Amino acid sequence: MARRSTSSSTGRPTGNPSGPRNRTPQPVRVRRRSFGDLVKAFLAFVVLLVLVVGVPGALAMTVGWPLPHSAPTMDWLSQPIGVDTFLNTLTVIVWLAWAQFTACVLVEVKAAVSGVGLPSRVPGAGPSQLLARQLVAALLLVGATAASLTPGLSQLGHSMEGNQKGTVAAAQAAPGLLAQQQEQAKTTAAALAEQASHAAAQAAHGSTAAHGATKYYRIQPPEGRHHDSLWEIAQRHLGDGRRYKEIYELNKDRIQPDGSRLSEASLIRPGWIMEMPGDAHGGELVENPDAHVSPDVQQQIGDYARTGDHAQQQQQHQQQGGQHAGEDGATAQITVPSQRQAGDAGAPTHAHDTSGHTSFGSSFGSSFGLSEALLGAPLLAAGLLAALGRRRRQALWQSALGAVGGRRGMEPPTPTGDAQDVQDALLVGADPEGVRLLDRSLRGLAAALTAESRSLPVVYAVWLSHGDLHLQLAQPAGKPPAPWQLGQDQTFWTLSRADAQRYEDTDTAAPYPGLVSLGTMDDSRLLLNLEAVPGIVSLSGREADRAAVFASVAAELATNGWSDRMTITLVGFGADLTPLAPNRLRHLDDVDALFETMEAETRQRRGALGAAGHDSVLTGRTGPAQHTRWAPNLVLLAAQPSAEDAVRLAELAADAARLGIGYLVGTENSDLPGAAWAMEITPDGRLLAPLLGLELDAQLLPAVQQRAVVELFVEADPERDPDGPTNAPPFLVDISEQGRPAVYARLVGPYEIMGLDTPDGNRSALLHEALALLLLHREGVHPRVLSSALWPRGVTEDVRDALLERLRAWLGTDPDGSPRLRADDTGRLVLAKSVVSDLDVLRSLYYEATQGKGAESRAVRGRLLTDALVLVRGPLLADRAEGRYRWLTHEIIDAQLPLLVADIGLALSAFHLEKDRAEKAIEALGAALRTASADERLWNELLRATHATGDPDRVRALAADLIARSGARGLPPRTEALLDELLPTWRDGAAATG
């Protein structure tokens, strides 16, 4: 049987064959070479032989040398033009045409065979070069497939000899290294259409034939870098690649000739036998019995046929996924990263509970699921959560510059509704450790290459698979620096999770800031490097589905943790996304504005690269170059461009990859001019790129979640309504004697609990941590947020439910019999009002002193502020064990508490200074500084209070202490101005000390 030459590298279905396709020649689905193909190739060979060899031979034999044998004289011009002169002139013209056509043939053969670079344009040879291209393509189509003549990303599934690590599933062939000419793209598309028509004709013929005998197909060995796949088999013999599932179901778990079984649609091996549906057609199929095959093959098919009924019975009793999934994965045609055993030190940290709903027993009622879009997007969730935390801290610090007491920013508004659900989904889904490992690994690689005086390789994609990192290079780049290793071929550099954890933070520039998550395939997450794509990436599909992809890409690019600086230009959407990152996101109204902006930036970047002597932005990100000049600009165009605009955009993107500019363009169909990579998003959330071998579970940010995310950032905006109403603390306690709580926890300082028995020693730490989380969130905690905080590596439902039952039993009930831990109407866990922390009391005392009774009574204010400051015993949970309470990194309480303590100290100091009690004011400020030592306001107020004592020596001593604390940074400007006012000679003392 004839060999095929293309397949998806994943070996799995790649989507609708009528869906997106590359405009540049890519690995093409090649049918079996027919007699017609051989005839075409033979005719092409004859034509080329006649035109390249026959024409000059005929001219030499019949006409001879057409030019004069001596230099012409002036008399030659006056001679009459005879027949010989006319024939000689015509012969010269034919020789020139032959030379031009021969040059076209050589150019096309070189470009086709090498697969690198654009075919050069022969001057004035439009029709001749097109004819040469068609003849060369027809000739080479038989000897080698179109795919083998096109550069692409390497196969992902083959293990190198001696490399026992799991490899990552990915695209078999990437979009070509360089964009081909539009004419060649049209030729390839026409060839595809012809093949599809031929296959349809075969299907129509086959459907009318009798299906008496069962048909089988034998998996072909790889030819070059291309391998058989169920998708390709279904495409050739059933007329639709999407029917691969029918083949899979007919053959699932049946014993193959080598003793193994088909357990996954993407895992097939040469020599395996596939039973085909009854309407299968094509010359590669074998019927049982068939005398045209060898006796050994007949025996194998016969043995295999007897397993059919058994396989069908087994399918009914076998759980989904198959017990043999991944068996001998190292030798399978396409492999994914090897599954790690539970407890493996290299297992990913992002392994939360997988159930969308959580059961906590009848006492707690039923919980509900969160946004699956964000739960399944750990890198996006981590970026959004980190950016939201920074925004809220910025609001707090900016609020600290306002008047003491009653500041709106002290208590950020508590999210409700969709915003609360999205915040919970971010907390559950985020994988900050994964972001840190990715960022450190890439920067560490860049630093190592710089140390070796090597440039960064062009990286098309990054695959994250069970903690391991796989870089997919555009072309081989030699041996990677340790601890990186070569992957399954020369275009893969891999790094294990254990090695990645050895990297420390470095100030090296981010080497690949254009990476963005697109989705997952076989438990591997794909990040596409948008700025490295050789042209445009097109995205087709329904408008709402495209919008969800665009929103996800924009949000991750705007908030990711592996980039330094970049610009994300949004066109046709995203005006409301700018609050996520105002310094990164730029919104343009229409395509005209995009052209005006990007044409100018393209010219500027070309000039900057030329002036710096760099061939691309990658060489500017290593070594001593100013890397800030090479930050990427990623354009996301959601609006369908017109035909004219599409051509103009393709011209603009032709040189974009080396300039650090990427283009992702939405289109209503898959036929976008200039698109190097074509993708489609389906209504069921699949991201398809058949010619790239990709079928991903797409990463999306649907409209509802997008609005909720934006709402969280808008509410945290420090500039939003600064004169708005003051937010009360989320939980106010009764600070009178009658309000004594049943359970009192001290969190500000060492952790202590009063009113409860000491729990079992083995579970005490976990119960204390769970209670602390609930006390810091009086608005309620989603059960999945609680479990992901306590078990960031994941937990089963029974363990989680057992902890909640123990926690409820430990907290007990109030005198009226109501439990102190219950689920509210939304399913979130809340504590009874009888369970109180010192932080609740601290907030309540300060609020009452500044907004309640203390605002009207000076005596009450002084007493409340003094009581509040007495509660401060140190930082939050000062004695917490190492490795626990990691969820605090997502909280802003570490910024809120020092500000709250500073406000209390400042308010109490002002209270005493009103009565000229400077020493009391100094005592209050000193107590606050023990918890908020970095607050500049406290130090400045301490200078004023010390100056009020009338003792210059104390002021000079305090000034010297401040100067010593400031170190090389120097004093803040406001402190310097205050010292100039209170102690004009302080600079002399500072100079003498320095």
PDB file of C-alpha atoms in Angstrom, residues 757-854:
ATOM      1  CA  ASP A 757     -11.181  23.540  73.797  1.00  0.00           C
ATOM      2  CA  THR A 758      -7.820  22.718  72.248  1.00  0.00           C
ATOM      3  CA  PRO A 759      -8.448  20.403  69.264  1.00  0.00           C
ATOM      4  CA  ASP A 760      -6.611  17.185  68.544  1.00  0.00           C
ATOM      5  CA  GLY A 761      -2.918  17.965  68.063  1.00  0.00           C
ATOM      6  CA  ASN A 762      -2.645  16.406  64.610  1.00  0.00           C
ATOM      7  CA  ARG A 763      -5.497  18.509  63.233  1.00  0.00           C
ATOM      8  CA  SER A 764      -5.101  21.636  65.344  1.00  0.00           C
ATOM      9  CA  ALA A 765      -3.063  23.619  62.810  1.00  0.00           C
ATOM     10  CA  LEU A 766      -5.525  22.956  59.977  1.00  0.00           C
ATOM     11  CA  LEU A 767      -8.541  23.904  62.095  1.00  0.00           C
ATOM     12  CA  HIS A 768      -6.838  27.091  63.286  1.00  0.00           C
ATOM     13  CA  GLU A 769      -6.007  28.076  59.713  1.00  0.00           C
ATOM     14  CA  ALA A 770      -9.564  27.439  58.529  1.00  0.00           C
ATOM     15  CA  LEU A 771     -10.956  29.547  61.371  1.00  0.00           C
ATOM     16  CA  ALA A 772      -8.524  32.386  60.609  1.00  0.00           C
ATOM     17  CA  LEU A 773      -9.643  32.439  56.972  1.00  0.00           C
ATOM     18  CA  LEU A 774     -13.300  32.609  58.002  1.00  0.00           C
ATOM     19  CA  LEU A 775     -12.587  35.366  60.560  1.00  0.00           C
ATOM     20  CA  LEU A 776     -10.862  37.493  57.918  1.00  0.00           C
ATOM     21  CA  HIS A 777     -13.865  37.107  55.585  1.00  0.00           C
ATOM     22  CA  ARG A 778     -16.974  37.833  57.589  1.00  0.00           C
ATOM     23  CA  GLU A 779     -18.930  38.210  54.353  1.00  0.00           C
ATOM     24  CA  GLY A 780     -18.619  34.449  53.845  1.00  0.00           C
ATOM     25  CA  VAL A 781     -16.204  32.019  52.194  1.00  0.00           C
ATOM     26  CA  HIS A 782     -17.067  29.792  49.289  1.00  0.00           C
ATOM     27  CA  PRO A 783     -16.352  26.160  50.274  1.00  0.00           C
ATOM     28  CA  ARG A 784     -14.117  25.688  47.260  1.00  0.00           C
ATOM     29  CA  VAL A 785     -12.146  28.787  48.200  1.00  0.00           C
ATOM     30  CA  LEU A 786     -11.641  27.362  51.689  1.00  0.00           C
ATOM     31  CA  SER A 787     -10.499  23.971  50.422  1.00  0.00           C
ATOM     32  CA  SER A 788      -8.146  25.418  47.800  1.00  0.00           C
ATOM     33  CA  ALA A 789      -6.616  27.705  50.450  1.00  0.00           C
ATOM     34  CA  LEU A 790      -5.970  24.859  52.875  1.00  0.00           C
ATOM     35  CA  TRP A 791      -4.928  22.314  50.230  1.00  0.00           C
ATOM     36  CA  PRO A 792      -3.431  24.227  47.300  1.00  0.00           C
ATOM     37  CA  ARG A 793      -2.265  20.944  45.705  1.00  0.00           C
ATOM     38  CA  GLY A 794      -5.787  19.505  45.744  1.00  0.00           C
ATOM     39  CA  VAL A 795      -8.033  17.486  48.034  1.00  0.00           C
ATOM     40  CA  THR A 796     -10.751  14.885  47.731  1.00  0.00           C
ATOM     41  CA  GLU A 797     -14.305  15.649  48.758  1.00  0.00           C
ATOM     42  CA  ASP A 798     -14.380  13.219  51.676  1.00  0.00           C
ATOM     43  CA  VAL A 799     -11.309  14.792  53.304  1.00  0.00           C
ATOM     44  CA  ARG A 800     -12.691  18.284  52.791  1.00  0.00           C
ATOM     45  CA  ASP A 801     -16.114  17.377  54.165  1.00  0.00           C
ATOM     46  CA  ALA A 802     -14.546  15.678  57.184  1.00  0.00           C
ATOM     47  CA  LEU A 803     -12.608  18.847  58.019  1.00  0.00           C
ATOM     48  CA  LEU A 804     -15.722  21.004  57.810  1.00  0.00           C
ATOM     49  CA  GLU A 805     -17.600  18.633  60.075  1.00  0.00           C
ATOM     50  CA  ARG A 806     -14.771  18.744  62.623  1.00  0.00           C
ATOM     51  CA  LEU A 807     -14.630  22.536  62.371  1.00  0.00           C
ATOM     52  CA  ARG A 808     -18.359  22.811  62.977  1.00  0.00           C
ATOM     53  CA  ALA A 809     -18.184  20.426  65.930  1.00  0.00           C
ATOM     54  CA  TRP A 810     -15.211  22.313  67.389  1.00  0.00           C
ATOM     55  CA  LEU A 811     -16.949  25.695  67.173  1.00  0.00           C
ATOM     56  CA  GLY A 812     -20.109  24.243  68.707  1.00  0.00           C
ATOM     57  CA  THR A 813     -23.456  25.984  69.004  1.00  0.00           C
ATOM     58  CA  ASP A 814     -24.836  29.128  70.603  1.00  0.00           C
ATOM     59  CA  PRO A 815     -27.141  28.926  73.641  1.00  0.00           C
ATOM     60  CA  ASP A 816     -30.165  28.995  71.298  1.00  0.00           C
ATOM     61  CA  GLY A 817     -28.873  25.851  69.569  1.00  0.00           C
ATOM     62  CA  SER A 818     -27.853  27.488  66.298  1.00  0.00           C
ATOM     63  CA  PRO A 819     -24.482  26.335  64.921  1.00  0.00           C
ATOM     64  CA  ARG A 820     -21.641  28.816  64.937  1.00  0.00           C
ATOM     65  CA  LEU A 821     -20.612  27.674  61.457  1.00  0.00           C
ATOM     66  CA  ARG A 822     -23.326  27.538  58.821  1.00  0.00           C
ATOM     67  CA  ALA A 823     -23.947  28.068  55.096  1.00  0.00           C
ATOM     68  CA  ASP A 824     -25.809  31.191  54.003  1.00  0.00           C
ATOM     69  CA  ASP A 825     -28.343  31.456  51.206  1.00  0.00           C
ATOM     70  CA  THR A 826     -25.580  31.636  48.583  1.00  0.00           C
ATOM     71  CA  GLY A 827     -23.867  28.484  49.883  1.00  0.00           C
ATOM     72  CA  ARG A 828     -20.930  30.320  51.447  1.00  0.00           C
ATOM     73  CA  LEU A 829     -19.644  29.438  54.903  1.00  0.00           C
ATOM     74  CA  VAL A 830     -20.201  32.129  57.534  1.00  0.00           C
ATOM     75  CA  LEU A 831     -19.486  32.426  61.239  1.00  0.00           C
ATOM     76  CA  ALA A 832     -22.026  33.386  63.871  1.00  0.00           C
ATOM     77  CA  LYS A 833     -21.771  36.836  65.440  1.00  0.00           C
ATOM     78  CA  SER A 834     -20.719  35.179  68.681  1.00  0.00           C
ATOM     79  CA  VAL A 835     -17.366  34.255  67.094  1.00  0.00           C
ATOM     80  CA  VAL A 836     -15.195  37.384  67.081  1.00  0.00           C
ATOM     81  CA  SER A 837     -11.546  38.302  66.429  1.00  0.00           C
ATOM     82  CA  ASP A 838      -9.481  41.156  67.819  1.00  0.00           C
ATOM     83  CA  LEU A 839      -9.283  42.523  64.283  1.00  0.00           C
ATOM     84  CA  ASP A 840     -13.089  42.829  64.288  1.00  0.00           C
ATOM     85  CA  VAL A 841     -12.902  44.688  67.594  1.00  0.00           C
ATOM     86  CA  LEU A 842     -10.050  46.904  66.352  1.00  0.00           C
ATOM     87  CA  ARG A 843     -11.999  47.942  63.269  1.00  0.00           C
ATOM     88  CA  SER A 844     -15.157  48.512  65.278  1.00  0.00           C
ATOM     89  CA  LEU A 845     -13.383  50.674  67.893  1.00  0.00           C
ATOM     90  CA  TYR A 846     -11.764  52.868  65.252  1.00  0.00           C
ATOM     91  CA  TYR A 847     -15.004  53.199  63.293  1.00  0.00           C
ATOM     92  CA  GLU A 848     -16.942  54.110  66.429  1.00  0.00           C
ATOM     93  CA  ALA A 849     -14.269  56.633  67.481  1.00  0.00           C
ATOM     94  CA  THR A 850     -14.216  58.429  64.137  1.00  0.00           C
ATOM     95  CA  GLN A 851     -17.709  57.873  62.705  1.00  0.00           C
ATOM     96  CA  GLY A 852     -19.880  56.952  65.684  1.00  0.00           C
ATOM     97  CA  LYS A 853     -20.150  58.252  69.254  1.00  0.00           C
ATOM     98  CA  GLY A 854     -16.528  59.392  69.308  1.00  0.00           C
TER      99      GLY A 854
END
